[in-house]
Coordinates of C-alpha atoms in Angstrom, one line a residue:
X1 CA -3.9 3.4 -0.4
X2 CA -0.3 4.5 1.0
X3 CA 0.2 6.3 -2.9
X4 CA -3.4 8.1 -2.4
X5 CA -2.6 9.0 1.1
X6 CA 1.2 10.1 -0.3
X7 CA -0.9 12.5 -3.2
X8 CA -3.4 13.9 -0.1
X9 CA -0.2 15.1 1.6
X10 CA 1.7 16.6 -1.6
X11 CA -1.4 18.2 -2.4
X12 CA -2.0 20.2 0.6
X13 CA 1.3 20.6 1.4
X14 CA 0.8 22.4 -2.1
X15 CA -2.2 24.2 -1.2
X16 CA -0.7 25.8 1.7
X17 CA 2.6 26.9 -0.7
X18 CA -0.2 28.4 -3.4
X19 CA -1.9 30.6 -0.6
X20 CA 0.4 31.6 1.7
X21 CA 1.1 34.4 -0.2
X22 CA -1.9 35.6 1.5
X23 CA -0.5 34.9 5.1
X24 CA 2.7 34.8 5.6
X25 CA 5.9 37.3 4.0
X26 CA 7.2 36.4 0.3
X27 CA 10.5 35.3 1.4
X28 CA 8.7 32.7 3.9
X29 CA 6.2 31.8 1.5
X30 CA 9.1 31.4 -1.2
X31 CA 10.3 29.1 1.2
X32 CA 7.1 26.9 1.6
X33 CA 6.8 26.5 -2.4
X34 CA 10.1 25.5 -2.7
X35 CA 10.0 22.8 -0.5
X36 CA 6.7 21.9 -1.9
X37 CA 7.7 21.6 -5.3
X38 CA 10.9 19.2 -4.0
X39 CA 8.3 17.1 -2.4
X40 CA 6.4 17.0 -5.9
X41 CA 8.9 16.2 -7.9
X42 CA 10.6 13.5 -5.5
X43 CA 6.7 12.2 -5.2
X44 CA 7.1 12.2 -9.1
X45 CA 10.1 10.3 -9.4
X46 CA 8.6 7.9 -7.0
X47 CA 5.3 7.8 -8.3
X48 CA 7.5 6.8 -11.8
X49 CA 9.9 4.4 -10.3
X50 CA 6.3 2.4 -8.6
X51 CA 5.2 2.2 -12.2
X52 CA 8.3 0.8 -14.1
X53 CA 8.4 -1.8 -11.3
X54 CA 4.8 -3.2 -12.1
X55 CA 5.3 -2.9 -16.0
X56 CA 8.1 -5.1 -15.1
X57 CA 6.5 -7.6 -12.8
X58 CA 3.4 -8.0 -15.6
X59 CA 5.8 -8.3 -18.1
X60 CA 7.4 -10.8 -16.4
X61 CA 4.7 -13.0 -15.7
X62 CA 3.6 -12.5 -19.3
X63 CA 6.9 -13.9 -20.7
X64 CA 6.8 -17.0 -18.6

């Protein structure tokens, strides 16, 4: 539930980057995307590093 709720934020922290174009000046909106898209790709890496450890852990178990 704390991953979904993790992708809800991203997302419309994402939303608002994509539309406030329609608001705000470039250079603020510039601004907003750029720190959205950090958020995405740390969310990413993350998201990855989550994965690897449960591949592991059912690997592990697996072996034994």
């Amino acid at each position: 539930m704390y991953f979904f709720k993790e992708s809800v934020i991203s997302f419309i922290v994402g939303s608002i980057a994509l539309y406030g174009i329609n608001y705000f000046n470039l250079s603020f909106n510039l601004l907003i995307m750029i720190i959205a898209w950090f958020l995405l790709i740390l969310e990413a890496c993350f998201t990855a590093n989550v994965i690897v450890r449960l591949y592991e852990i059912i690997m592990k178990k697996i072996m034994k």
